[in-house]
Amino acid sequence: MRIYCIVLVVIASLFTGCTEKTGDLVTPNCDFDHTAMLTHYADSLIIPAFDELQQSIAELKQEGYFFTDGVRDINTLQSLRTAFLRAYRAQQAVSVYYFGPAREQDIMLNERFNTFPLNIAAVEDAISQGTTNIDSLFKTSTGFPALEYLLYGNRAAGTTDAQVIELFEQQPHRGAFFKATLYNMAGKSTAVINAWRNGYRETFIDNTGAAEGSSLAMLVNELNFDYETLKNFKIKRPLGKFDGGIVQPQKAEGYHSNTGLELARKQLENIITVFNGGNGPGLDNYCACLDKGINATRLDIAINQQFEEIQYRLISLQGTLTANLDNNVAGMNDLLDEMQKLVPLIKRDMTSEMGIRITYQDNDGD
Amino acid sequence: MLNLKKHINLQAEYRHPIGLAVFRILFGLVSLVSAIRFWMKGWIEEFYIKPGFFFKYYGFEWVEAAPPAVLYSLYALMIICCIGIMLGWYYRAAAIGYFLLFTYFELLDKTYYLNHYYFISIIAFLLIFLPASSYLSVDVLRNKTRPSLIRGWHVNVLRLQLGILYFYAGIAKLNPEWLFNAMPMQIWLQEFSSTPVLGPFLTTPFAAYGASYFGLLYDCTLPFFLCFRNTRAWAYAAVIIFHLATSALFPIGMFPYIMIGATLIFFPGSAFKKIRRKVARFAPAIFIRIKGTQKKSSAGRPAFSGTLPVILTAHFIFQLIFPFRYLAYPGNLFWHEQGFRFSWRVMLMEKSGFAEFRVVSADGQKEWHIINADYLTPAQEKMMSTQPDFITQYAHFLCETFRARGVADPKVYGDVFVTLNGRRSERYIDPATDLAGTNDSWAHKQWILPSPQETKFVSISAKR
């Protein structure tokens, strides 16, 4: 019994010793308003982004129907392409919010809207068979890449604008497929924004904490995934990094419209906005709040510095993506190097600091 | 005081077998639940069937995953062994079967290494030599085993094993990060920042330091307090509180329940008297009285003679020495992890990495970047990106994969970055080393870059 008492005293003295040494220990570590941050994300970033997607697709659908059923000439085609690019840009601003409604089984927004490269043969096959049930198709023959192909023709084959219009004239099924795709996408984008407006916003805001499945964890995970998609599939793959170093322009996003760089810039801009929470409380502020002074540079500052490096190089690329793949591989490699440097910062350091486990699956732990 | 002589005196004392029997029943039960849980979660498929590549333990590269049907059959057989241990039904065979099967599944892929799986293997191994079915068992009921008293060493080997686990887990916490930075506890507790009521407290430095020091004291002292008669009950209360708390805070699966059950072995047979009497009222047949004649005739079997003392002595010498092999390697153990496993280093660091690989043709003309997800499961990728022995194995695999595709003498280079306890990610391995040319061995891996900075002593609240 005496030993037990001695040990109790030792324990007690250890704890007091602790508080004495660092007198200001009682200061709260990081008092951060998660609810305010999540509310800001929902109201100022996420809902407006899905709203823009829904509206731009609705407009695209309207123009598309007009083109298909009414006037098919170079003017209506150009106007339709403008509407298409607006909607495709809007997609770049929502791909990072791939959780909740967007990930519902019957929506799967990112997969169904933007899987590239397109399987052209499958699309032509579906058209010739008169397919209008878009959900029955594989994800590689639908979404924005399918629309792009129908509106710009096959870039590799050098399809002209006149030929694009002519194909619609000659093949009634082509117009029907085009309209069905638009209808399908309009339905999905509307379903997502409606879900956010009718309840999911509150679910998102109330789901605080950093545990697996919390809003913060989902946002951070998707931010990482979105960034890696940009890096791996929009830059790396066209550069031929998965193909022994032989450039693969036809595997790039926006290949037929040759808008790959523009879309990549839009996506990067959005990722930066998401990290910084636009002008409000965001992940950057949370990083700053959690900073423990262990590192020379605060994490949010280090991340934003690296974002600047990447953005500078991405903006410096002149002309189109295919042009750069042809004659500026060095510039592209330089961009890729800077992009690589960001991954440990956002995928490891940030998640580590926030206590978010990138737990891909449950395990027995240790 | 701890009577060392009494504990060392292996043959002298006869003891009531109930403590050992209860241990056997609980161990069997938790193993059974754990195995069923593993199966129900689809982990057999996910861990042992789906992956196209397995990370083998050094020296056990020959252990191969059997075809799916065989794997499932073996797992079913293992579950039967758990039941056998729990019920004391064909006990010795069940213990041997469980030890072999459980260890086989563990050896298939070190991705899933957990200290508590290692612990289960060891206990199953020790149980083979213990007369844990001499009481409260089906074997006794069907007269295959005679109920008998047991010897002191039969429970003391288990106590010693548990004591080593706790004590070594405790001294592993004696590192500057744990003591002076409350790392990684600070990071882990951050997860509860918006938990109502407790959240604001859990994220204070006080909670982080408190939890760190409590954990340290608990692990270092628990085995001793469990040995003393006066402190035993208090210590066991601490066991329950500690393990339930860790279970609530961290995703550590079955481990807390295993320990809550296992530490009961520190109680002497007399502690179970009351329970014994109560249960006996319902099912008197189970509690066969141990008759005087049986005491002498069968007690203490298996006897502490022959090769058994050699096996157990070798086992415990290994247990005591092996965790210290890390001293043979230069640098920060948490960084290079050479000598980290099989040493009861539990929940000691927050580490994660990012690893990308390039395969380059011998002439340097062609280069392929690797997407790890094409070859590894997420769990495998996660473990691979922070552990050098995984990295070298994976590089060999990539090399073989590309050689099979017709690339002559492919070289493999890695860009690997690791963050440890909240520090900025730093390059982990030498990017200029052809990893296909490296090997896993006991030798120090020269291509691991040195730990970026020695532990800095920072008071976390200093800057506010």
PDB file of N, CA and C in Angstrom, chain B residues 255-341:
ATOM      1  N   PHE B 255      -7.941  -4.541 -30.143  1.00  0.00           N
ATOM      2  CA  PHE B 255      -6.833  -4.540 -29.201  1.00  0.00           C
ATOM      3  C   PHE B 255      -7.253  -4.283 -27.737  1.00  0.00           C
ATOM      4  N   PRO B 256      -8.061  -3.239 -27.458  1.00  0.00           N
ATOM      5  CA  PRO B 256      -8.423  -2.969 -26.070  1.00  0.00           C
ATOM      6  C   PRO B 256      -9.105  -4.152 -25.385  1.00  0.00           C
ATOM      7  N   TYR B 257      -9.948  -4.845 -26.125  1.00  0.00           N
ATOM      8  CA  TYR B 257     -10.693  -5.947 -25.515  1.00  0.00           C
ATOM      9  C   TYR B 257      -9.784  -7.134 -25.235  1.00  0.00           C
ATOM     10  N   ILE B 258      -8.825  -7.336 -26.123  1.00  0.00           N
ATOM     11  CA  ILE B 258      -7.854  -8.405 -25.898  1.00  0.00           C
ATOM     12  C   ILE B 258      -7.103  -8.151 -24.597  1.00  0.00           C
ATOM     13  N   MET B 259      -6.688  -6.884 -24.410  1.00  0.00           N
ATOM     14  CA  MET B 259      -5.886  -6.590 -23.227  1.00  0.00           C
ATOM     15  C   MET B 259      -6.722  -6.635 -21.957  1.00  0.00           C
ATOM     16  N   ILE B 260      -7.957  -6.173 -22.035  1.00  0.00           N
ATOM     17  CA  ILE B 260      -8.819  -6.222 -20.851  1.00  0.00           C
ATOM     18  C   ILE B 260      -9.017  -7.671 -20.418  1.00  0.00           C
ATOM     19  N   GLY B 261      -9.164  -8.558 -21.383  1.00  0.00           N
ATOM     20  CA  GLY B 261      -9.318  -9.976 -21.064  1.00  0.00           C
ATOM     21  C   GLY B 261      -8.016 -10.591 -20.568  1.00  0.00           C
ATOM     22  N   ALA B 262      -6.942 -10.287 -21.286  1.00  0.00           N
ATOM     23  CA  ALA B 262      -5.674 -10.973 -21.014  1.00  0.00           C
ATOM     24  C   ALA B 262      -5.100 -10.630 -19.644  1.00  0.00           C
ATOM     25  N   THR B 263      -5.258  -9.378 -19.207  1.00  0.00           N
ATOM     26  CA  THR B 263      -4.621  -8.970 -17.948  1.00  0.00           C
ATOM     27  C   THR B 263      -5.268  -9.624 -16.727  1.00  0.00           C
ATOM     28  N   LEU B 264      -6.416 -10.268 -16.937  1.00  0.00           N
ATOM     29  CA  LEU B 264      -7.031 -10.998 -15.818  1.00  0.00           C
ATOM     30  C   LEU B 264      -6.117 -12.107 -15.300  1.00  0.00           C
ATOM     31  N   ILE B 265      -5.157 -12.512 -16.143  1.00  0.00           N
ATOM     32  CA  ILE B 265      -4.250 -13.598 -15.767  1.00  0.00           C
ATOM     33  C   ILE B 265      -3.428 -13.235 -14.532  1.00  0.00           C
ATOM     34  N   PHE B 266      -3.327 -11.939 -14.218  1.00  0.00           N
ATOM     35  CA  PHE B 266      -2.559 -11.529 -13.045  1.00  0.00           C
ATOM     36  C   PHE B 266      -3.286 -11.839 -11.740  1.00  0.00           C
ATOM     37  N   PHE B 267      -4.572 -12.130 -11.825  1.00  0.00           N
ATOM     38  CA  PHE B 267      -5.309 -12.450 -10.598  1.00  0.00           C
ATOM     39  C   PHE B 267      -5.074 -13.910 -10.219  1.00  0.00           C
ATOM     40  N   PRO B 268      -4.907 -14.176  -8.932  1.00  0.00           N
ATOM     41  CA  PRO B 268      -4.727 -15.561  -8.500  1.00  0.00           C
ATOM     42  C   PRO B 268      -6.068 -16.306  -8.553  1.00  0.00           C
ATOM     43  N   GLY B 269      -5.990 -17.628  -8.492  1.00  0.00           N
ATOM     44  CA  GLY B 269      -7.190 -18.448  -8.567  1.00  0.00           C
ATOM     45  C   GLY B 269      -8.231 -18.060  -7.530  1.00  0.00           C
ATOM     46  N   SER B 270      -7.760 -17.653  -6.349  1.00  0.00           N
ATOM     47  CA  SER B 270      -8.698 -17.345  -5.273  1.00  0.00           C
ATOM     48  C   SER B 270      -9.606 -16.173  -5.626  1.00  0.00           C
ATOM     49  N   ALA B 271      -9.133 -15.306  -6.518  1.00  0.00           N
ATOM     50  CA  ALA B 271      -9.932 -14.138  -6.886  1.00  0.00           C
ATOM     51  C   ALA B 271     -11.203 -14.550  -7.624  1.00  0.00           C
ATOM     52  N   PHE B 272     -11.180 -15.750  -8.178  1.00  0.00           N
ATOM     53  CA  PHE B 272     -12.333 -16.186  -8.971  1.00  0.00           C
ATOM     54  C   PHE B 272     -13.332 -17.004  -8.146  1.00  0.00           C
ATOM     55  N   LYS B 273     -13.033 -17.130  -6.840  1.00  0.00           N
ATOM     56  CA  LYS B 273     -13.843 -17.993  -5.976  1.00  0.00           C
ATOM     57  C   LYS B 273     -15.319 -17.647  -6.045  1.00  0.00           C
ATOM     58  N   LYS B 274     -15.615 -16.370  -5.889  1.00  0.00           N
ATOM     59  CA  LYS B 274     -17.012 -15.941  -5.828  1.00  0.00           C
ATOM     60  C   LYS B 274     -17.751 -16.284  -7.117  1.00  0.00           C
ATOM     61  N   ILE B 275     -17.102 -15.936  -8.221  1.00  0.00           N
ATOM     62  CA  ILE B 275     -17.718 -16.212  -9.519  1.00  0.00           C
ATOM     63  C   ILE B 275     -17.930 -17.708  -9.676  1.00  0.00           C
ATOM     64  N   ARG B 276     -16.916 -18.431  -9.224  1.00  0.00           N
ATOM     65  CA  ARG B 276     -16.971 -19.882  -9.367  1.00  0.00           C
ATOM     66  C   ARG B 276     -18.187 -20.422  -8.632  1.00  0.00           C
ATOM     67  N   ARG B 277     -18.395 -19.937  -7.422  1.00  0.00           N
ATOM     68  CA  ARG B 277     -19.513 -20.430  -6.630  1.00  0.00           C
ATOM     69  C   ARG B 277     -20.834 -20.087  -7.294  1.00  0.00           C
ATOM     70  N   LYS B 278     -20.914 -18.850  -7.788  1.00  0.00           N
ATOM     71  CA  LYS B 278     -22.183 -18.419  -8.390  1.00  0.00           C
ATOM     72  C   LYS B 278     -22.515 -19.247  -9.625  1.00  0.00           C
ATOM     73  N   VAL B 279     -21.512 -19.378 -10.500  1.00  0.00           N
ATOM     74  CA  VAL B 279     -21.754 -20.133 -11.728  1.00  0.00           C
ATOM     75  C   VAL B 279     -22.047 -21.592 -11.393  1.00  0.00           C
ATOM     76  N   ALA B 280     -21.375 -22.090 -10.381  1.00  0.00           N
ATOM     77  CA  ALA B 280     -21.529 -23.497 -10.009  1.00  0.00           C
ATOM     78  C   ALA B 280     -22.980 -23.827  -9.679  1.00  0.00           C
ATOM     79  N   ARG B 281     -23.708 -22.853  -9.172  1.00  0.00           N
ATOM     80  CA  ARG B 281     -25.105 -23.073  -8.826  1.00  0.00           C
ATOM     81  C   ARG B 281     -25.922 -23.435 -10.072  1.00  0.00           C
ATOM     82  N   PHE B 282     -25.583 -22.783 -11.191  1.00  0.00           N
ATOM     83  CA  PHE B 282     -26.347 -23.051 -12.425  1.00  0.00           C
ATOM     84  C   PHE B 282     -25.848 -24.313 -13.119  1.00  0.00           C
ATOM     85  N   ALA B 283     -24.546 -24.438 -13.172  1.00  0.00           N
ATOM     86  CA  ALA B 283     -23.993 -25.543 -13.946  1.00  0.00           C
ATOM     87  C   ALA B 283     -22.910 -26.250 -13.142  1.00  0.00           C
ATOM     88  N   PRO B 284     -23.329 -27.024 -12.179  1.00  0.00           N
ATOM     89  CA  PRO B 284     -22.351 -27.646 -11.287  1.00  0.00           C
ATOM     90  C   PRO B 284     -21.407 -28.602 -12.008  1.00  0.00           C
ATOM     91  N   ALA B 285     -21.894 -29.167 -13.123  1.00  0.00           N
ATOM     92  CA  ALA B 285     -21.093 -30.188 -13.799  1.00  0.00           C
ATOM     93  C   ALA B 285     -19.757 -29.646 -14.288  1.00  0.00           C
ATOM     94  N   ILE B 286     -19.745 -28.356 -14.652  1.00  0.00           N
ATOM     95  CA  ILE B 286     -18.534 -27.769 -15.208  1.00  0.00           C
ATOM     96  C   ILE B 286     -17.424 -27.737 -14.161  1.00  0.00           C
ATOM     97  N   PHE B 287     -17.840 -27.462 -12.932  1.00  0.00           N
ATOM     98  CA  PHE B 287     -16.835 -27.276 -11.881  1.00  0.00           C
ATOM     99  C   PHE B 287     -16.550 -28.583 -11.159  1.00  0.00           C
ATOM    100  N   ILE B 288     -15.947 -29.438 -11.882  1.00  0.00           N
ATOM    101  CA  ILE B 288     -15.585 -30.716 -11.287  1.00  0.00           C
ATOM    102  C   ILE B 288     -14.558 -30.461 -10.194  1.00  0.00           C
ATOM    103  N   ARG B 289     -14.819 -31.059  -9.056  1.00  0.00           N
ATOM    104  CA  ARG B 289     -13.879 -30.884  -7.951  1.00  0.00           C
ATOM    105  C   ARG B 289     -12.576 -31.590  -8.277  1.00  0.00           C
ATOM    106  N   ILE B 290     -11.529 -30.916  -7.948  1.00  0.00           N
ATOM    107  CA  ILE B 290     -10.245 -31.546  -8.206  1.00  0.00           C
ATOM    108  C   ILE B 290      -9.916 -32.404  -6.997  1.00  0.00           C
ATOM    109  N   LYS B 291      -9.899 -33.678  -7.226  1.00  0.00           N
ATOM    110  CA  LYS B 291      -9.705 -34.592  -6.103  1.00  0.00           C
ATOM    111  C   LYS B 291      -8.233 -34.705  -5.749  1.00  0.00           C
ATOM    112  N   GLY B 292      -8.031 -35.009  -4.491  1.00  0.00           N
ATOM    113  CA  GLY B 292      -6.661 -35.089  -3.989  1.00  0.00           C
ATOM    114  C   GLY B 292      -5.768 -36.014  -4.800  1.00  0.00           C
ATOM    115  N   THR B 293      -6.339 -37.110  -5.244  1.00  0.00           N
ATOM    116  CA  THR B 293      -5.508 -38.076  -5.973  1.00  0.00           C
ATOM    117  C   THR B 293      -5.073 -37.536  -7.332  1.00  0.00           C
ATOM    118  N   GLN B 294      -5.941 -36.727  -7.900  1.00  0.00           N
ATOM    119  CA  GLN B 294      -5.631 -36.198  -9.225  1.00  0.00           C
ATOM    120  C   GLN B 294      -4.546 -35.136  -9.162  1.00  0.00           C
ATOM    121  N   LYS B 295      -4.496 -34.464  -8.019  1.00  0.00           N
ATOM    122  CA  LYS B 295      -3.526 -33.376  -7.890  1.00  0.00           C
ATOM    123  C   LYS B 295      -2.136 -33.832  -8.256  1.00  0.00           C
ATOM    124  N   LYS B 296      -1.731 -34.865  -7.566  1.00  0.00           N
ATOM    125  CA  LYS B 296      -0.351 -35.294  -7.718  1.00  0.00           C
ATOM    126  C   LYS B 296      -0.112 -35.947  -9.077  1.00  0.00           C
ATOM    127  N   SER B 297      -1.115 -36.692  -9.515  1.00  0.00           N
ATOM    128  CA  SER B 297      -0.883 -37.497 -10.703  1.00  0.00           C
ATOM    129  C   SER B 297      -0.745 -36.670 -11.978  1.00  0.00           C
ATOM    130  N   SER B 298      -1.581 -35.664 -12.111  1.00  0.00           N
ATOM    131  CA  SER B 298      -1.551 -34.981 -13.404  1.00  0.00           C
ATOM    132  C   SER B 298      -1.151 -33.520 -13.336  1.00  0.00           C
ATOM    133  N   ALA B 299      -1.009 -33.011 -12.142  1.00  0.00           N
ATOM    134  CA  ALA B 299      -0.699 -31.587 -12.048  1.00  0.00           C
ATOM    135  C   ALA B 299       0.637 -31.274 -12.700  1.00  0.00           C
ATOM    136  N   GLY B 300       0.671 -30.127 -13.290  1.00  0.00           N
ATOM    137  CA  GLY B 300       1.948 -29.675 -13.815  1.00  0.00           C
ATOM    138  C   GLY B 300       2.313 -30.289 -15.142  1.00  0.00           C
ATOM    139  N   ARG B 301       1.342 -30.859 -15.811  1.00  0.00           N
ATOM    140  CA  ARG B 301       1.628 -31.357 -17.149  1.00  0.00           C
ATOM    141  C   ARG B 301       1.207 -30.319 -18.167  1.00  0.00           C
ATOM    142  N   PRO B 302       1.948 -30.034 -19.153  1.00  0.00           N
ATOM    143  CA  PRO B 302       3.254 -30.633 -19.395  1.00  0.00           C
ATOM    144  C   PRO B 302       4.287 -30.171 -18.382  1.00  0.00           C
ATOM    145  N   ALA B 303       5.136 -31.048 -18.029  1.00  0.00           N
ATOM    146  CA  ALA B 303       6.132 -30.737 -17.007  1.00  0.00           C
ATOM    147  C   ALA B 303       7.189 -29.798 -17.573  1.00  0.00           C
ATOM    148  N   PHE B 304       7.813 -29.080 -16.659  1.00  0.00           N
ATOM    149  CA  PHE B 304       8.844 -28.137 -17.079  1.00  0.00           C
ATOM    150  C   PHE B 304      10.144 -28.902 -17.211  1.00  0.00           C
ATOM    151  N   SER B 305      10.212 -29.709 -18.227  1.00  0.00           N
ATOM    152  CA  SER B 305      11.403 -30.535 -18.402  1.00  0.00           C
ATOM    153  C   SER B 305      11.578 -30.819 -19.882  1.00  0.00           C
ATOM    154  N   GLY B 306      12.625 -31.513 -20.219  1.00  0.00           N
ATOM    155  CA  GLY B 306      12.896 -31.818 -21.621  1.00  0.00           C
ATOM    156  C   GLY B 306      13.289 -30.568 -22.384  1.00  0.00           C
ATOM    157  N   THR B 307      12.746 -30.418 -23.596  1.00  0.00           N
ATOM    158  CA  THR B 307      13.109 -29.269 -24.421  1.00  0.00           C
ATOM    159  C   THR B 307      12.330 -28.010 -24.027  1.00  0.00           C
ATOM    160  N   LEU B 308      11.254 -28.184 -23.253  1.00  0.00           N
ATOM    161  CA  LEU B 308      10.396 -27.039 -22.954  1.00  0.00           C
ATOM    162  C   LEU B 308      11.135 -25.860 -22.317  1.00  0.00           C
ATOM    163  N   PRO B 309      11.971 -26.116 -21.281  1.00  0.00           N
ATOM    164  CA  PRO B 309      12.697 -24.973 -20.704  1.00  0.00           C
ATOM    165  C   PRO B 309      13.562 -24.271 -21.747  1.00  0.00           C
ATOM    166  N   VAL B 310      14.131 -25.043 -22.645  1.00  0.00           N
ATOM    167  CA  VAL B 310      14.982 -24.443 -23.669  1.00  0.00           C
ATOM    168  C   VAL B 310      14.144 -23.543 -24.583  1.00  0.00           C
ATOM    169  N   ILE B 311      13.010 -24.071 -25.031  1.00  0.00           N
ATOM    170  CA  ILE B 311      12.150 -23.299 -25.928  1.00  0.00           C
ATOM    171  C   ILE B 311      11.705 -22.002 -25.264  1.00  0.00           C
ATOM    172  N   LEU B 312      11.215 -22.125 -24.026  1.00  0.00           N
ATOM    173  CA  LEU B 312      10.690 -20.928 -23.355  1.00  0.00           C
ATOM    174  C   LEU B 312      11.795 -19.937 -23.025  1.00  0.00           C
ATOM    175  N   THR B 313      12.941 -20.451 -22.603  1.00  0.00           N
ATOM    176  CA  THR B 313      14.042 -19.542 -22.300  1.00  0.00           C
ATOM    177  C   THR B 313      14.472 -18.797 -23.565  1.00  0.00           C
ATOM    178  N   ALA B 314      14.599 -19.548 -24.646  1.00  0.00           N
ATOM    179  CA  ALA B 314      14.984 -18.911 -25.909  1.00  0.00           C
ATOM    180  C   ALA B 314      13.941 -17.869 -26.308  1.00  0.00           C
ATOM    181  N   HIS B 315      12.684 -18.221 -26.143  1.00  0.00           N
ATOM    182  CA  HIS B 315      11.611 -17.293 -26.505  1.00  0.00           C
ATOM    183  C   HIS B 315      11.730 -15.984 -25.732  1.00  0.00           C
ATOM    184  N   PHE B 316      11.927 -16.105 -24.438  1.00  0.00           N
ATOM    185  CA  PHE B 316      11.929 -14.865 -23.644  1.00  0.00           C
ATOM    186  C   PHE B 316      13.221 -14.068 -23.813  1.00  0.00           C
ATOM    187  N   ILE B 317      14.313 -14.760 -24.053  1.00  0.00           N
ATOM    188  CA  ILE B 317      15.546 -14.004 -24.345  1.00  0.00           C
ATOM    189  C   ILE B 317      15.344 -13.203 -25.630  1.00  0.00           C
ATOM    190  N   PHE B 318      14.746 -13.865 -26.610  1.00  0.00           N
ATOM    191  CA  PHE B 318      14.424 -13.171 -27.866  1.00  0.00           C
ATOM    192  C   PHE B 318      13.511 -11.978 -27.589  1.00  0.00           C
ATOM    193  N   GLN B 319      12.480 -12.189 -26.797  1.00  0.00           N
ATOM    194  CA  GLN B 319      11.540 -11.120 -26.474  1.00  0.00           C
ATOM    195  C   GLN B 319      12.227  -9.924 -25.813  1.00  0.00           C
ATOM    196  N   LEU B 320      13.197 -10.232 -24.986  1.00  0.00           N
ATOM    197  CA  LEU B 320      13.864  -9.152 -24.254  1.00  0.00           C
ATOM    198  C   LEU B 320      14.873  -8.407 -25.114  1.00  0.00           C
ATOM    199  N   ILE B 321      15.539  -9.123 -26.013  1.00  0.00           N
ATOM    200  CA  ILE B 321      16.639  -8.516 -26.759  1.00  0.00           C
ATOM    201  C   ILE B 321      16.217  -7.928 -28.099  1.00  0.00           C
ATOM    202  N   PHE B 322      15.368  -8.657 -28.815  1.00  0.00           N
ATOM    203  CA  PHE B 322      15.048  -8.270 -30.191  1.00  0.00           C
ATOM    204  C   PHE B 322      14.580  -6.812 -30.331  1.00  0.00           C
ATOM    205  N   PRO B 323      13.732  -6.304 -29.419  1.00  0.00           N
ATOM    206  CA  PRO B 323      13.279  -4.905 -29.568  1.00  0.00           C
ATOM    207  C   PRO B 323      14.408  -3.876 -29.525  1.00  0.00           C
ATOM    208  N   PHE B 324      15.571  -4.280 -29.029  1.00  0.00           N
ATOM    209  CA  PHE B 324      16.669  -3.315 -28.936  1.00  0.00           C
ATOM    210  C   PHE B 324      17.585  -3.328 -30.156  1.00  0.00           C
ATOM    211  N   ARG B 325      17.237  -4.123 -31.172  1.00  0.00           N
ATOM    212  CA  ARG B 325      18.110  -4.204 -32.346  1.00  0.00           C
ATOM    213  C   ARG B 325      18.225  -2.850 -33.040  1.00  0.00           C
ATOM    214  N   TYR B 326      17.255  -1.959 -32.807  1.00  0.00           N
ATOM    215  CA  TYR B 326      17.293  -0.647 -33.462  1.00  0.00           C
ATOM    216  C   TYR B 326      18.578   0.118 -33.125  1.00  0.00           C
ATOM    217  N   LEU B 327      19.179  -0.219 -31.957  1.00  0.00           N
ATOM    218  CA  LEU B 327      20.405   0.481 -31.543  1.00  0.00           C
ATOM    219  C   LEU B 327      21.546   0.256 -32.525  1.00  0.00           C
ATOM    220  N   ALA B 328      21.423  -0.787 -33.338  1.00  0.00           N
ATOM    221  CA  ALA B 328      22.489  -1.090 -34.294  1.00  0.00           C
ATOM    222  C   ALA B 328      22.440  -0.183 -35.516  1.00  0.00           C
ATOM    223  N   TYR B 329      21.366   0.599 -35.646  1.00  0.00           N
ATOM    224  CA  TYR B 329      21.248   1.447 -36.837  1.00  0.00           C
ATOM    225  C   TYR B 329      21.475   2.911 -36.482  1.00  0.00           C
ATOM    226  N   PRO B 330      22.172   3.636 -37.333  1.00  0.00           N
ATOM    227  CA  PRO B 330      22.380   5.056 -37.058  1.00  0.00           C
ATOM    228  C   PRO B 330      21.113   5.862 -37.351  1.00  0.00           C
ATOM    229  N   GLY B 331      20.984   6.991 -36.682  1.00  0.00           N
ATOM    230  CA  GLY B 331      19.888   7.905 -37.005  1.00  0.00           C
ATOM    231  C   GLY B 331      18.644   7.685 -36.180  1.00  0.00           C
ATOM    232  N   ASN B 332      17.590   8.371 -36.604  1.00  0.00           N
ATOM    233  CA  ASN B 332      16.326   8.408 -35.886  1.00  0.00           C
ATOM    234  C   ASN B 332      15.459   7.210 -36.263  1.00  0.00           C
ATOM    235  N   LEU B 333      15.202   6.370 -35.279  1.00  0.00           N
ATOM    236  CA  LEU B 333      14.425   5.151 -35.506  1.00  0.00           C
ATOM    237  C   LEU B 333      13.062   5.440 -36.137  1.00  0.00           C
ATOM    238  N   PHE B 334      12.393   6.495 -35.661  1.00  0.00           N
ATOM    239  CA  PHE B 334      11.058   6.799 -36.179  1.00  0.00           C
ATOM    240  C   PHE B 334      11.125   7.195 -37.655  1.00  0.00           C
ATOM    241  N   TRP B 335      12.250   7.730 -38.044  1.00  0.00           N
ATOM    242  CA  TRP B 335      12.412   8.161 -39.425  1.00  0.00           C
ATOM    243  C   TRP B 335      12.721   6.961 -40.319  1.00  0.00           C
ATOM    244  N   HIS B 336      13.767   6.180 -39.966  1.00  0.00           N
ATOM    245  CA  HIS B 336      14.170   5.107 -40.881  1.00  0.00           C
ATOM    246  C   HIS B 336      13.446   3.790 -40.609  1.00  0.00           C
ATOM    247  N   GLU B 337      12.897   3.623 -39.441  1.00  0.00           N
ATOM    248  CA  GLU B 337      12.123   2.421 -39.086  1.00  0.00           C
ATOM    249  C   GLU B 337      12.875   1.110 -39.250  1.00  0.00           C
ATOM    250  N   GLN B 338      14.167   1.152 -39.136  1.00  0.00           N
ATOM    251  CA  GLN B 338      14.925  -0.105 -39.174  1.00  0.00           C
ATOM    252  C   GLN B 338      14.976  -0.644 -37.759  1.00  0.00           C
ATOM    253  N   GLY B 339      14.287  -1.763 -37.535  1.00  0.00           N
ATOM    254  CA  GLY B 339      14.192  -2.304 -36.184  1.00  0.00           C
ATOM    255  C   GLY B 339      12.987  -1.778 -35.437  1.00  0.00           C
ATOM    256  N   PHE B 340      11.947  -1.429 -36.171  1.00  0.00           N
ATOM    257  CA  PHE B 340      10.776  -0.833 -35.531  1.00  0.00           C
ATOM    258  C   PHE B 340       9.735  -1.885 -35.136  1.00  0.00           C
ATOM    259  N   ARG B 341       9.526  -2.824 -36.041  1.00  0.00           N
ATOM    260  CA  ARG B 341       8.466  -3.810 -35.796  1.00  0.00           C
ATOM    261  C   ARG B 341       8.882  -4.832 -34.738  1.00  0.00           C
TER     262      ARG B 341
END
